[in-house]
PDB file of C-alpha atoms in Angstrom:
ATOM      1  CA  UNK Q1286       6.090  -5.099 -18.310  1.00 81.00           C
ATOM      2  CA  UNK Q1287       5.984  -3.430 -21.730  1.00 78.00           C
ATOM      3  CA  UNK Q1288       7.261  -6.492 -23.581  1.00 81.00           C
ATOM      4  CA  UNK Q1289       4.871  -8.860 -21.785  1.00 86.00           C
ATOM      5  CA  UNK Q1290       1.740  -6.787 -22.279  1.00 85.00           C
ATOM      6  CA  UNK Q1291       2.524  -5.762 -25.859  1.00 79.00           C
ATOM      7  CA  UNK Q1292       2.353  -9.442 -26.797  1.00 79.00           C
ATOM      8  CA  UNK Q1293      -0.761 -10.154 -24.726  1.00 77.00           C
ATOM      9  CA  UNK Q1294      -2.670  -6.887 -24.256  1.00 78.00           C
ATOM     10  CA  UNK Q1295      -4.684  -6.889 -20.991  1.00 81.00           C
ATOM     11  CA  UNK Q1296      -8.104  -5.341 -20.413  1.00 81.00           C
ATOM     12  CA  UNK Q1297      -6.656  -2.857 -17.922  1.00 86.00           C
ATOM     13  CA  UNK Q1298      -4.333   0.060 -18.630  1.00 88.00           C
ATOM     14  CA  UNK Q1299      -0.715  -0.174 -17.520  1.00 89.00           C
ATOM     15  CA  UNK Q1300       2.325   2.142 -17.346  1.00 88.00           C
ATOM     16  CA  UNK Q1301       4.287   2.313 -20.597  1.00 87.00           C
ATOM     17  CA  UNK Q1302       7.836   3.624 -20.723  1.00 84.00           C
ATOM     18  CA  UNK Q1303       8.260   6.006 -23.668  1.00 87.00           C
ATOM     19  CA  UNK Q1304      11.831   7.124 -22.990  1.00 89.00           C
ATOM     20  CA  UNK Q1305      14.114   7.388 -19.992  1.00 90.00           C
ATOM     21  CA  UNK Q1306      17.548   6.885 -18.499  1.00 91.00           C
ATOM     22  CA  UNK Q1307      20.013   7.911 -15.807  1.00 93.00           C
ATOM     23  CA  UNK Q1308      20.881  11.549 -15.236  1.00 94.00           C
ATOM     24  CA  UNK Q1309      24.623  12.079 -15.503  1.00 93.00           C
ATOM     25  CA  UNK Q1310      26.967  14.543 -13.779  1.00 89.00           C
ATOM     26  CA  UNK Q1311      30.365  15.867 -14.793  1.00 89.00           C
ATOM     27  CA  UNK Q1312      33.034  15.359 -12.137  1.00 84.00           C
ATOM     28  CA  UNK Q1313      36.671  16.181 -12.870  1.00 83.00           C
ATOM     29  CA  UNK Q1314      35.968  16.131 -16.620  1.00 88.00           C
ATOM     30  CA  UNK Q1315      34.352  12.676 -16.302  1.00 90.00           C
ATOM     31  CA  UNK Q1316      30.717  11.806 -16.860  1.00 93.00           C
ATOM     32  CA  UNK Q1317      29.254   9.812 -13.969  1.00 92.00           C
ATOM     33  CA  UNK Q1318      25.749   8.649 -13.062  1.00 94.00           C
ATOM     34  CA  UNK Q1319      24.020  10.909 -10.528  1.00 93.00           C
ATOM     35  CA  UNK Q1320      23.845   8.722  -7.405  1.00 92.00           C
ATOM     36  CA  UNK Q1321      24.132   9.345  -3.696  1.00 90.00           C
ATOM     37  CA  UNK Q1322      27.585   7.742  -3.841  1.00 90.00           C
ATOM     38  CA  UNK Q1323      28.674  10.231  -6.517  1.00 90.00           C
ATOM     39  CA  UNK Q1324      27.423  13.179  -4.443  1.00 89.00           C
ATOM     40  CA  UNK Q1325      29.152  11.965  -1.285  1.00 89.00           C
ATOM     41  CA  UNK Q1326      32.367  11.270  -3.188  1.00 87.00           C
ATOM     42  CA  UNK Q1327      32.345  14.822  -4.575  1.00 87.00           C
ATOM     43  CA  UNK Q1328      31.998  16.089  -1.007  1.00 87.00           C
ATOM     44  CA  UNK Q1329      34.861  13.892   0.137  1.00 89.00           C
ATOM     45  CA  UNK Q1330      32.635  11.862   2.475  1.00 89.00           C
ATOM     46  CA  UNK Q1331      31.909   8.136   2.495  1.00 88.00           C
ATOM     47  CA  UNK Q1332      28.246   7.126   2.376  1.00 89.00           C
ATOM     48  CA  UNK Q1333      27.134   4.536   4.938  1.00 88.00           C
ATOM     49  CA  UNK Q1334      24.040   2.352   4.667  1.00 84.00           C
ATOM     50  CA  UNK Q1335      21.380   3.371   7.239  1.00 78.00           C
ATOM     51  CA  UNK Q1336      20.581   1.065  10.201  1.00 74.00           C
ATOM     52  CA  UNK Q1337      17.942  -1.624   9.660  1.00 63.00           C
ATOM     53  CA  UNK Q1338      16.008  -0.320  12.683  1.00 60.00           C
ATOM     54  CA  UNK Q1339      14.186   2.748  11.392  1.00 55.00           C
ATOM     55  CA  UNK Q1340      13.751   4.059  14.969  1.00 56.00           C
ATOM     56  CA  UNK Q1341      17.492   3.976  15.663  1.00 58.00           C
ATOM     57  CA  UNK Q1342      19.573   7.138  15.594  1.00 62.00           C
ATOM     58  CA  UNK Q1343      21.575   7.597  12.417  1.00 65.00           C
ATOM     59  CA  UNK Q1344      24.317   9.924  11.227  1.00 75.00           C
ATOM     60  CA  UNK Q1345      23.713  12.393   8.402  1.00 73.00           C
ATOM     61  CA  UNK Q1346      25.849  10.364   5.999  1.00 76.00           C
ATOM     62  CA  UNK Q1347      23.814   7.199   6.556  1.00 81.00           C
ATOM     63  CA  UNK Q1348      21.743   7.265   3.390  1.00 83.00           C
ATOM     64  CA  UNK Q1349      20.253   4.725   0.998  1.00 79.00           C
ATOM     65  CA  UNK Q1350      22.012   4.301  -2.328  1.00 84.00           C
ATOM     66  CA  UNK Q1351      19.822   6.058  -4.875  1.00 86.00           C
ATOM     67  CA  UNK Q1352      20.232   6.757  -8.580  1.00 89.00           C
ATOM     68  CA  UNK Q1353      18.663   9.747 -10.359  1.00 90.00           C
ATOM     69  CA  UNK Q1354      16.572   8.713 -13.370  1.00 89.00           C
ATOM     70  CA  UNK Q1355      14.143  10.608 -15.569  1.00 90.00           C
ATOM     71  CA  UNK Q1356      11.395   8.854 -17.496  1.00 88.00           C
ATOM     72  CA  UNK Q1357       8.471   9.755 -19.716  1.00 89.00           C
ATOM     73  CA  UNK Q1358       5.511   7.439 -19.184  1.00 85.00           C
ATOM     74  CA  UNK Q1359       2.125   6.896 -20.791  1.00 89.00           C
ATOM     75  CA  UNK Q1360      -0.835   7.251 -20.334  1.00 91.00           C
ATOM     76  CA  UNK Q1361      -1.079  10.573 -18.523  1.00 90.00           C
ATOM     77  CA  UNK Q1362      -2.974  10.401 -15.249  1.00 94.00           C
ATOM     78  CA  UNK Q1363      -4.110  12.723 -12.484  1.00 94.00           C
ATOM     79  CA  UNK Q1364      -4.090  12.526  -8.696  1.00 94.00           C
ATOM     80  CA  UNK Q1365      -6.476  10.071  -7.097  1.00 95.00           C
ATOM     81  CA  UNK Q1366      -7.957  13.103  -5.335  1.00 91.00           C
ATOM     82  CA  UNK Q1367      -9.552  14.115  -8.647  1.00 93.00           C
ATOM     83  CA  UNK Q1368     -12.233  11.406  -8.389  1.00 94.00           C
ATOM     84  CA  UNK Q1369     -15.656  12.977  -8.124  1.00 92.00           C
ATOM     85  CA  UNK Q1370     -17.348  10.460  -5.832  1.00 94.00           C
ATOM     86  CA  UNK Q1371     -16.877   7.180  -3.986  1.00 96.00           C
ATOM     87  CA  UNK Q1372     -18.054   5.078  -6.932  1.00 97.00           C
ATOM     88  CA  UNK Q1373     -15.298   6.523  -9.116  1.00 96.00           C
ATOM     89  CA  UNK Q1374     -12.762   5.863  -6.369  1.00 97.00           C
ATOM     90  CA  UNK Q1375     -13.721   2.182  -6.140  1.00 98.00           C
ATOM     91  CA  UNK Q1376     -13.456   1.759  -9.922  1.00 97.00           C
ATOM     92  CA  UNK Q1377     -10.033   3.431 -10.011  1.00 97.00           C
ATOM     93  CA  UNK Q1378      -8.725   1.280  -7.134  1.00 98.00           C
ATOM     94  CA  UNK Q1379     -10.152  -1.893  -8.670  1.00 97.00           C
ATOM     95  CA  UNK Q1380      -8.482  -1.245 -12.029  1.00 96.00           C
ATOM     96  CA  UNK Q1381      -5.160  -0.329 -10.409  1.00 97.00           C
ATOM     97  CA  UNK Q1382      -5.171  -3.585  -8.437  1.00 97.00           C
ATOM     98  CA  UNK Q1383      -6.168  -5.545 -11.535  1.00 96.00           C
ATOM     99  CA  UNK Q1384      -3.021  -4.086 -13.126  1.00 94.00           C
ATOM    100  CA  UNK Q1385      -1.099  -5.000  -9.970  1.00 96.00           C
ATOM    101  CA  UNK Q1386      -2.217  -8.644 -10.126  1.00 96.00           C
ATOM    102  CA  UNK Q1387      -1.394  -8.961 -13.829  1.00 94.00           C
ATOM    103  CA  UNK Q1388       2.090  -7.531 -13.368  1.00 94.00           C
ATOM    104  CA  UNK Q1389       2.739  -9.893 -10.454  1.00 94.00           C
ATOM    105  CA  UNK Q1390       1.418 -13.037 -12.138  1.00 92.00           C
ATOM    106  CA  UNK Q1391       2.709 -12.422 -15.678  1.00 91.00           C
ATOM    107  CA  UNK Q1392       5.875 -10.405 -15.063  1.00 91.00           C
ATOM    108  CA  UNK Q1393       6.898 -11.617 -11.610  1.00 91.00           C
ATOM    109  CA  UNK Q1394       7.103  -8.090 -10.170  1.00 92.00           C
ATOM    110  CA  UNK Q1395       5.957  -7.258  -6.629  1.00 93.00           C
ATOM    111  CA  UNK Q1396       5.106  -3.546  -6.331  1.00 95.00           C
ATOM    112  CA  UNK Q1397       5.624  -3.044  -2.545  1.00 92.00           C
ATOM    113  CA  UNK Q1398       4.357   0.557  -2.331  1.00 95.00           C
ATOM    114  CA  UNK Q1399       0.594   0.783  -2.821  1.00 97.00           C
ATOM    115  CA  UNK Q1400      -0.373   4.299  -1.723  1.00 97.00           C
ATOM    116  CA  UNK Q1401      -2.517   7.278  -2.671  1.00 96.00           C
ATOM    117  CA  UNK Q1402       0.439   8.781  -4.545  1.00 95.00           C
ATOM    118  CA  UNK Q1403       0.959   5.724  -6.751  1.00 96.00           C
ATOM    119  CA  UNK Q1404      -2.549   5.258  -8.137  1.00 97.00           C
ATOM    120  CA  UNK Q1405      -3.620   7.729 -10.821  1.00 97.00           C
ATOM    121  CA  UNK Q1406      -6.946   8.570 -12.441  1.00 96.00           C
ATOM    122  CA  UNK Q1407      -7.052   8.357 -16.234  1.00 96.00           C
ATOM    123  CA  UNK Q1408      -9.990   9.783 -18.208  1.00 93.00           C
ATOM    124  CA  UNK Q1409     -10.653   9.428 -21.925  1.00 86.00           C
ATOM    125  CA  UNK Q1410     -13.080  12.339 -21.794  1.00 79.00           C
ATOM    126  CA  UNK Q1411     -14.640  14.764 -19.354  1.00 75.00           C
ATOM    127  CA  UNK Q1412     -17.793  12.750 -18.672  1.00 76.00           C
ATOM    128  CA  UNK Q1413     -16.398   9.237 -19.058  1.00 85.00           C
ATOM    129  CA  UNK Q1414     -15.962   6.668 -16.299  1.00 89.00           C
ATOM    130  CA  UNK Q1415     -12.375   6.930 -15.032  1.00 93.00           C
ATOM    131  CA  UNK Q1416      -9.774   4.199 -15.107  1.00 95.00           C
ATOM    132  CA  UNK Q1417      -7.056   3.410 -12.570  1.00 96.00           C
ATOM    133  CA  UNK Q1418      -3.323   3.397 -13.334  1.00 95.00           C
ATOM    134  CA  UNK Q1419      -0.690   1.917 -11.012  1.00 96.00           C
ATOM    135  CA  UNK Q1420       2.634   3.772 -11.171  1.00 95.00           C
ATOM    136  CA  UNK Q1421       5.961   4.215  -9.351  1.00 91.00           C
ATOM    137  CA  UNK Q1422       7.819   0.914  -9.343  1.00 90.00           C
ATOM    138  CA  UNK Q1423      10.845   2.392  -7.524  1.00 86.00           C
ATOM    139  CA  UNK Q1424      10.491  -0.118  -4.666  1.00 88.00           C
ATOM    140  CA  UNK Q1425       9.319  -3.013  -6.850  1.00 90.00           C
ATOM    141  CA  UNK Q1426      11.301  -6.224  -6.927  1.00 89.00           C
ATOM    142  CA  UNK Q1427      11.412  -9.200  -9.245  1.00 87.00           C
ATOM    143  CA  UNK Q1428      10.123 -12.385  -7.641  1.00 85.00           C
ATOM    144  CA  UNK Q1429       9.739 -15.990  -8.672  1.00 72.00           C
ATOM    145  CA  UNK Q1430       6.552 -16.188 -10.753  1.00 52.00           C
ATOM    146  CA  UNK Q1431       5.484 -19.322  -8.880  1.00 47.00           C
ATOM    147  CA  UNK Q1432       6.630 -18.489  -5.339  1.00 52.00           C
ATOM    148  CA  UNK Q1433       5.707 -14.793  -5.764  1.00 56.00           C
ATOM    149  CA  UNK Q1434       7.304 -13.536  -2.556  1.00 56.00           C
ATOM    150  CA  UNK Q1435      10.267 -11.362  -1.618  1.00 59.00           C
ATOM    151  CA  UNK Q1436      12.703 -11.401   1.284  1.00 57.00           C
ATOM    152  CA  UNK Q1437      11.747  -9.425   4.407  1.00 58.00           C
ATOM    153  CA  UNK Q1438      12.403  -5.706   4.079  1.00 63.00           C
ATOM    154  CA  UNK Q1439      10.783  -2.627   5.593  1.00 66.00           C
ATOM    155  CA  UNK Q1440       9.590  -0.527   2.641  1.00 74.00           C
ATOM    156  CA  UNK Q1441       6.559   1.539   1.723  1.00 81.00           C
ATOM    157  CA  UNK Q1442       4.711   4.762   2.507  1.00 88.00           C
ATOM    158  CA  UNK Q1443       3.212   5.671   5.864  1.00 90.00           C
ATOM    159  CA  UNK Q1444       0.365   5.360   6.742  1.00 92.00           C
ATOM    160  CA  UNK Q1445      -0.260   2.628   4.157  1.00 96.00           C
ATOM    161  CA  UNK Q1446       2.503   0.157   5.027  1.00 95.00           C
ATOM    162  CA  UNK Q1447       1.453  -3.332   6.093  1.00 96.00           C
ATOM    163  CA  UNK Q1448       2.106  -4.322   9.689  1.00 96.00           C
ATOM    164  CA  UNK Q1449       4.734  -6.857   8.623  1.00 93.00           C
ATOM    165  CA  UNK Q1450       6.503  -4.154   6.615  1.00 92.00           C
ATOM    166  CA  UNK Q1451       6.450  -1.641   9.470  1.00 92.00           C
ATOM    167  CA  UNK Q1452       7.924  -4.154  11.913  1.00 91.00           C
ATOM    168  CA  UNK Q1453      10.138  -5.816   9.306  1.00 88.00           C
ATOM    169  CA  UNK Q1454       8.845  -9.212  10.463  1.00 89.00           C
ATOM    170  CA  UNK Q1455      10.993 -12.170   9.490  1.00 86.00           C
ATOM    171  CA  UNK Q1456       8.501 -13.530   6.982  1.00 87.00           C
ATOM    172  CA  UNK Q1457       8.391 -13.256   3.177  1.00 87.00           C
ATOM    173  CA  UNK Q1458       6.720 -10.202   1.668  1.00 89.00           C
ATOM    174  CA  UNK Q1459       3.850 -11.284  -0.537  1.00 93.00           C
ATOM    175  CA  UNK Q1460       0.916  -9.782  -2.409  1.00 95.00           C
ATOM    176  CA  UNK Q1461      -0.965  -9.706   0.899  1.00 97.00           C
ATOM    177  CA  UNK Q1462       1.248  -6.865   2.113  1.00 95.00           C
ATOM    178  CA  UNK Q1463       0.222  -4.784  -0.902  1.00 96.00           C
ATOM    179  CA  UNK Q1464      -3.436  -5.737  -0.508  1.00 98.00           C
ATOM    180  CA  UNK Q1465      -3.220  -4.702   3.134  1.00 98.00           C
ATOM    181  CA  UNK Q1466      -1.879  -1.354   1.925  1.00 98.00           C
ATOM    182  CA  UNK Q1467      -4.909  -1.055  -0.362  1.00 98.00           C
ATOM    183  CA  UNK Q1468      -7.212  -1.510   2.641  1.00 98.00           C
ATOM    184  CA  UNK Q1469      -5.372   1.292   4.447  1.00 98.00           C
ATOM    185  CA  UNK Q1470      -5.682   3.523   1.361  1.00 98.00           C
ATOM    186  CA  UNK Q1471      -9.462   2.979   1.347  1.00 98.00           C
ATOM    187  CA  UNK Q1472      -9.730   3.672   5.077  1.00 98.00           C
ATOM    188  CA  UNK Q1473      -7.542   6.772   4.943  1.00 96.00           C
ATOM    189  CA  UNK Q1474      -9.387   8.364   2.021  1.00 96.00           C
ATOM    190  CA  UNK Q1475     -12.800   7.478   3.473  1.00 96.00           C
ATOM    191  CA  UNK Q1476     -11.764   9.162   6.736  1.00 95.00           C
ATOM    192  CA  UNK Q1477      -9.999  12.312   5.496  1.00 93.00           C
ATOM    193  CA  UNK Q1478     -12.131  12.741   2.358  1.00 93.00           C
ATOM    194  CA  UNK Q1479     -11.626  11.407  -1.153  1.00 91.00           C
ATOM    195  CA  UNK Q1480     -11.328  14.820  -2.790  1.00 79.00           C
ATOM    196  CA  UNK Q1481     -10.595  18.423  -1.875  1.00 72.00           C
ATOM    197  CA  UNK Q1482     -14.358  19.076  -1.662  1.00 74.00           C
ATOM    198  CA  UNK Q1483     -14.693  16.453   1.083  1.00 74.00           C
ATOM    199  CA  UNK Q1484     -11.439  17.152   2.932  1.00 76.00           C
ATOM    200  CA  UNK Q1485     -11.515  16.748   6.726  1.00 74.00           C
ATOM    201  CA  UNK Q1486      -9.611  19.369   8.707  1.00 68.00           C
ATOM    202  CA  UNK Q1487      -6.435  18.245  10.466  1.00 69.00           C
ATOM    203  CA  UNK Q1488      -7.936  19.308  13.794  1.00 66.00           C
ATOM    204  CA  UNK Q1489     -10.865  16.950  13.246  1.00 78.00           C
ATOM    205  CA  UNK Q1490      -8.505  14.133  12.224  1.00 80.00           C
ATOM    206  CA  UNK Q1491      -6.837  14.408  15.628  1.00 85.00           C
ATOM    207  CA  UNK Q1492     -10.040  13.005  17.156  1.00 87.00           C
ATOM    208  CA  UNK Q1493      -9.959   9.873  15.005  1.00 93.00           C
ATOM    209  CA  UNK Q1494      -8.143   6.606  15.805  1.00 95.00           C
ATOM    210  CA  UNK Q1495      -6.657   6.456  12.315  1.00 96.00           C
ATOM    211  CA  UNK Q1496      -4.242   9.254  13.265  1.00 94.00           C
ATOM    212  CA  UNK Q1497      -2.183   6.580  15.061  1.00 95.00           C
ATOM    213  CA  UNK Q1498      -1.289   5.087  11.667  1.00 96.00           C
ATOM    214  CA  UNK Q1499       1.160   7.941  11.060  1.00 92.00           C
ATOM    215  CA  UNK Q1500       2.172   9.223  14.509  1.00 91.00           C
ATOM    216  CA  UNK Q1501       4.809   7.743  16.822  1.00 91.00           C
ATOM    217  CA  UNK Q1502       7.501   5.099  16.509  1.00 92.00           C
ATOM    218  CA  UNK Q1503       7.170   2.222  14.075  1.00 92.00           C
ATOM    219  CA  UNK Q1504       6.219  -0.084  16.956  1.00 94.00           C
ATOM    220  CA  UNK Q1505       3.508   2.310  18.146  1.00 95.00           C
ATOM    221  CA  UNK Q1506       2.053   2.527  14.636  1.00 95.00           C
ATOM    222  CA  UNK Q1507       2.191  -1.246  14.180  1.00 96.00           C
ATOM    223  CA  UNK Q1508       0.588  -1.861  17.587  1.00 97.00           C
ATOM    224  CA  UNK Q1509      -2.248   0.513  16.701  1.00 97.00           C
ATOM    225  CA  UNK Q1510      -2.869  -1.276  13.414  1.00 98.00           C
ATOM    226  CA  UNK Q1511      -2.714  -4.701  15.069  1.00 97.00           C
ATOM    227  CA  UNK Q1512      -5.375  -3.602  17.563  1.00 97.00           C
ATOM    228  CA  UNK Q1513      -7.604  -2.019  14.918  1.00 98.00           C
ATOM    229  CA  UNK Q1514      -7.332  -5.034  12.615  1.00 98.00           C
ATOM    230  CA  UNK Q1515      -7.551  -7.835  15.162  1.00 96.00           C
ATOM    231  CA  UNK Q1516     -11.328  -8.248  15.001  1.00 97.00           C
ATOM    232  CA  UNK Q1517     -14.185  -7.086  12.860  1.00 97.00           C
ATOM    233  CA  UNK Q1518     -15.680  -5.271  15.853  1.00 97.00           C
ATOM    234  CA  UNK Q1519     -12.424  -3.415  16.513  1.00 97.00           C
ATOM    235  CA  UNK Q1520     -12.122  -2.464  12.863  1.00 98.00           C
ATOM    236  CA  UNK Q1521     -15.671  -1.227  12.499  1.00 98.00           C
ATOM    237  CA  UNK Q1522     -15.765   0.676  15.789  1.00 97.00           C
ATOM    238  CA  UNK Q1523     -12.285   2.261  15.635  1.00 97.00           C
ATOM    239  CA  UNK Q1524     -11.981   2.913  11.895  1.00 98.00           C
ATOM    240  CA  UNK Q1525     -15.113   2.427   9.763  1.00 98.00           C
ATOM    241  CA  UNK Q1526     -17.450   4.298  12.117  1.00 97.00           C
ATOM    242  CA  UNK Q1527     -15.198   7.354  11.645  1.00 95.00           C
ATOM    243  CA  UNK Q1528     -15.601   7.463   7.842  1.00 95.00           C
ATOM    244  CA  UNK Q1529     -17.106  10.623   6.371  1.00 93.00           C
ATOM    245  CA  UNK Q1530     -20.876  10.418   6.748  1.00 92.00           C
ATOM    246  CA  UNK Q1531     -21.633  11.070   3.069  1.00 93.00           C
ATOM    247  CA  UNK Q1532     -20.002   7.793   1.968  1.00 95.00           C
ATOM    248  CA  UNK Q1533     -22.508   4.945   1.725  1.00 96.00           C
ATOM    249  CA  UNK Q1534     -20.575   2.378  -0.332  1.00 97.00           C
ATOM    250  CA  UNK Q1535     -17.047   2.751   1.053  1.00 98.00           C
ATOM    251  CA  UNK Q1536     -17.859   1.341   4.542  1.00 98.00           C
ATOM    252  CA  UNK Q1537     -19.140  -1.917   3.016  1.00 98.00           C
ATOM    253  CA  UNK Q1538     -16.190  -1.994   0.619  1.00 98.00           C
ATOM    254  CA  UNK Q1539     -13.686  -1.601   3.484  1.00 98.00           C
ATOM    255  CA  UNK Q1540     -15.417  -4.257   5.607  1.00 98.00           C
ATOM    256  CA  UNK Q1541     -15.444  -6.733   2.707  1.00 98.00           C
ATOM    257  CA  UNK Q1542     -11.719  -6.170   2.094  1.00 98.00           C
ATOM    258  CA  UNK Q1543     -11.049  -6.549   5.816  1.00 98.00           C
ATOM    259  CA  UNK Q1544     -12.997  -9.807   6.046  1.00 98.00           C
ATOM    260  CA  UNK Q1545     -11.114 -11.292   3.094  1.00 98.00           C
ATOM    261  CA  UNK Q1546      -7.702 -10.206   4.414  1.00 98.00           C
ATOM    262  CA  UNK Q1547      -7.967 -10.581   8.189  1.00 98.00           C
ATOM    263  CA  UNK Q1548     -10.973 -12.872   8.526  1.00 97.00           C
ATOM    264  CA  UNK Q1549      -9.580 -16.052   6.965  1.00 96.00           C
ATOM    265  CA  UNK Q1550     -10.432 -18.892   9.369  1.00 95.00           C
ATOM    266  CA  UNK Q1551      -6.909 -20.330   9.079  1.00 95.00           C
ATOM    267  CA  UNK Q1552      -5.201 -17.132  10.242  1.00 95.00           C
ATOM    268  CA  UNK Q1553      -7.761 -14.691  11.680  1.00 95.00           C
ATOM    269  CA  UNK Q1554      -6.939 -11.380  13.305  1.00 95.00           C
ATOM    270  CA  UNK Q1555      -3.689  -9.486  13.643  1.00 95.00           C
ATOM    271  CA  UNK Q1556      -2.412 -10.013  17.218  1.00 94.00           C
ATOM    272  CA  UNK Q1557      -0.046 -12.926  17.937  1.00 91.00           C
ATOM    273  CA  UNK Q1558      -1.094 -15.692  20.292  1.00 78.00           C
ATOM    274  CA  UNK Q1559      -4.643 -14.525  20.870  1.00 48.00           C
ATOM    275  CA  UNK Q1560      -7.872 -16.250  19.903  1.00 48.00           C
ATOM    276  CA  UNK Q1561      -9.861 -13.898  17.708  1.00 45.00           C
ATOM    277  CA  UNK Q1562     -13.106 -15.194  19.218  1.00 46.00           C
ATOM    278  CA  UNK Q1563     -12.116 -14.445  22.821  1.00 44.00           C
ATOM    279  CA  UNK Q1564     -12.052 -11.123  24.641  1.00 46.00           C
ATOM    280  CA  UNK Q1565      -8.691  -9.416  24.454  1.00 46.00           C
ATOM    281  CA  UNK Q1566      -8.004  -8.360  28.036  1.00 49.00           C
ATOM    282  CA  UNK Q1567      -4.465  -7.302  27.137  1.00 44.00           C
ATOM    283  CA  UNK Q1568      -5.414  -4.597  24.652  1.00 44.00           C
ATOM    284  CA  UNK Q1569      -4.966  -1.884  27.299  1.00 47.00           C
ATOM    285  CA  UNK Q1570      -1.961  -3.476  28.985  1.00 47.00           C
ATOM    286  CA  UNK Q1571       1.043  -1.251  28.394  1.00 45.00           C
ATOM    287  CA  UNK Q1572       3.365  -4.216  28.996  1.00 44.00           C
ATOM    288  CA  UNK Q1573       1.791  -6.407  26.326  1.00 43.00           C
ATOM    289  CA  UNK Q1574       3.888  -6.765  23.174  1.00 45.00           C
ATOM    290  CA  UNK Q1575       1.672  -7.058  20.126  1.00 42.00           C
ATOM    291  CA  UNK Q1576       4.634  -6.847  17.783  1.00 42.00           C
ATOM    292  CA  UNK Q1577       6.222 -10.149  18.878  1.00 46.00           C
ATOM    293  CA  UNK Q1578       6.359 -12.422  15.860  1.00 48.00           C
ATOM    294  CA  UNK Q1579       6.274 -16.211  16.016  1.00 54.00           C
ATOM    295  CA  UNK Q1580       4.308 -19.277  14.919  1.00 60.00           C
ATOM    296  CA  UNK Q1581       1.089 -17.876  16.427  1.00 88.00           C
ATOM    297  CA  UNK Q1582       1.315 -14.579  14.574  1.00 94.00           C
ATOM    298  CA  UNK Q1583      -1.514 -14.527  12.013  1.00 95.00           C
ATOM    299  CA  UNK Q1584       0.533 -12.216   9.806  1.00 95.00           C
ATOM    300  CA  UNK Q1585       3.111 -14.986   9.494  1.00 93.00           C
ATOM    301  CA  UNK Q1586       0.604 -17.841   9.294  1.00 94.00           C
ATOM    302  CA  UNK Q1587      -1.268 -16.202   6.432  1.00 94.00           C
ATOM    303  CA  UNK Q1588       1.714 -16.647   4.107  1.00 93.00           C
ATOM    304  CA  UNK Q1589       0.574 -20.265   3.706  1.00 94.00           C
ATOM    305  CA  UNK Q1590      -2.794 -19.110   2.332  1.00 96.00           C
ATOM    306  CA  UNK Q1591      -1.771 -16.306  -0.037  1.00 96.00           C
ATOM    307  CA  UNK Q1592      -3.492 -17.665  -3.157  1.00 95.00           C
ATOM    308  CA  UNK Q1593      -6.758 -18.334  -1.322  1.00 97.00           C
ATOM    309  CA  UNK Q1594      -6.855 -14.917   0.331  1.00 98.00           C
ATOM    310  CA  UNK Q1595      -5.884 -13.048  -2.850  1.00 97.00           C
ATOM    311  CA  UNK Q1596      -8.623 -14.854  -4.815  1.00 97.00           C
ATOM    312  CA  UNK Q1597     -11.169 -13.669  -2.226  1.00 98.00           C
ATOM    313  CA  UNK Q1598      -9.813 -10.110  -2.367  1.00 98.00           C
ATOM    314  CA  UNK Q1599     -10.011 -10.047  -6.161  1.00 97.00           C
ATOM    315  CA  UNK Q1600     -13.597 -11.281  -5.880  1.00 98.00           C
ATOM    316  CA  UNK Q1601     -14.411  -8.395  -3.524  1.00 98.00           C
ATOM    317  CA  UNK Q1602     -12.934  -5.874  -5.980  1.00 97.00           C
ATOM    318  CA  UNK Q1603     -14.887  -7.261  -8.926  1.00 97.00           C
ATOM    319  CA  UNK Q1604     -18.136  -7.236  -6.937  1.00 98.00           C
ATOM    320  CA  UNK Q1605     -17.760  -3.650  -5.769  1.00 98.00           C
ATOM    321  CA  UNK Q1606     -16.490  -2.449  -9.134  1.00 97.00           C
ATOM    322  CA  UNK Q1607     -19.762  -3.697 -10.643  1.00 96.00           C
ATOM    323  CA  UNK Q1608     -21.732  -1.954  -7.879  1.00 97.00           C
ATOM    324  CA  UNK Q1609     -19.833   1.285  -8.510  1.00 97.00           C
ATOM    325  CA  UNK Q1610     -20.353   1.116 -12.270  1.00 94.00           C
ATOM    326  CA  UNK Q1611     -24.066   0.531 -11.755  1.00 94.00           C
ATOM    327  CA  UNK Q1612     -24.223   3.519  -9.386  1.00 94.00           C
ATOM    328  CA  UNK Q1613     -22.623   5.812 -11.969  1.00 92.00           C
ATOM    329  CA  UNK Q1614     -25.104   4.740 -14.649  1.00 85.00           C
ATOM    330  CA  UNK Q1615     -28.147   5.594 -12.547  1.00 61.00           C
TER     331      UNK Q1615
END
C-alpha cells in the first residue's frame, strides 16, 4: 500500500507503516517468533485448527494460528464514536470506503473486516471537517487485481459480517461483502447512537430487531439479516424505522445504500428462491431454510454484477458526502 500510494498519492488518507515487526520470545535459549504454535509448544501441547463450522463444539487447544506483531502507523486517528453529528459520520465513512476502493483496485487487497473498530476519525484541527481512515488489515487478503475476489471463508466482526460470510456460502468473497458490512455499520450506529451523547441503553436495544444481528447461532443471525434485507419494506420497517429520532440524513443514506446493494434488478433481495415482488408467506415458517444456497440465491447471483453494484454504491457515497459537507457549512 505504502509503495503504491507514495508513487501516486491519492486524495484520501491511508494507513502508513512507520515501523513494525514480529515480537520474539526466548525459549530454551533460542529466539522464536511469538505465535500460538510457540505458546502451545512451550506448554507441551499440540495446537489444532478449529472446526470450519463456528457453531460446532471445539476443544480448548483448537485455535487459529496467530503471530504477535507490533506496528507504529500514521496518521493518528480516534474512535468513530468521536464524530459530533451524522454529517461528520457520513464524511468519515465515505472517505474510509474511498480508501478501501483504492487499495482494492490499485493494490489488489480485499479488507474483509469493515467495522466500527476499523474506521478512525482524523482531524487536522479542532474545528475542521474530519477525515476517515481505514485500518486493521489483519484479515485482509491479496486478490487478483482484475478478478478481485477471494475464496470462501467466514471472517469478520459481528454484527457487521455479510450474510455470505456468516454462513460461509460457497461463493467468492468480493467487495460486496465489505460494502454490505458498511451498510450494517451505518444501521448499527444509527440505532444505538453515533456517539456517547446519543447512546441508546442496552435495555432499549432489546426492543429493536437489530439485536438479532448479534444474538444466537450463526444461522439465526444470518436468517434475521436475510429477512431484514429481502425487501425495501422489510428493511425500512424492521431496521430504519428504529433509528434514533434525531437523525434526519442517516435514514436516507441507509436506504440508498440498501437499494444499491440489495435492489439490483438482476439479483434483488436476500432470500433464496423467492420473488422479491411477491408476498413472502414463509417468513414466519420455522421449517423454512433461508440459509440454503444455490443458483437462486441472490447473494450468489450478485457476484456476476460486482462492478455494476459497486459503481452504484460509490455514487451513493459521493452524493451523500456532498450533502454532509454542505450541511456542515451551513
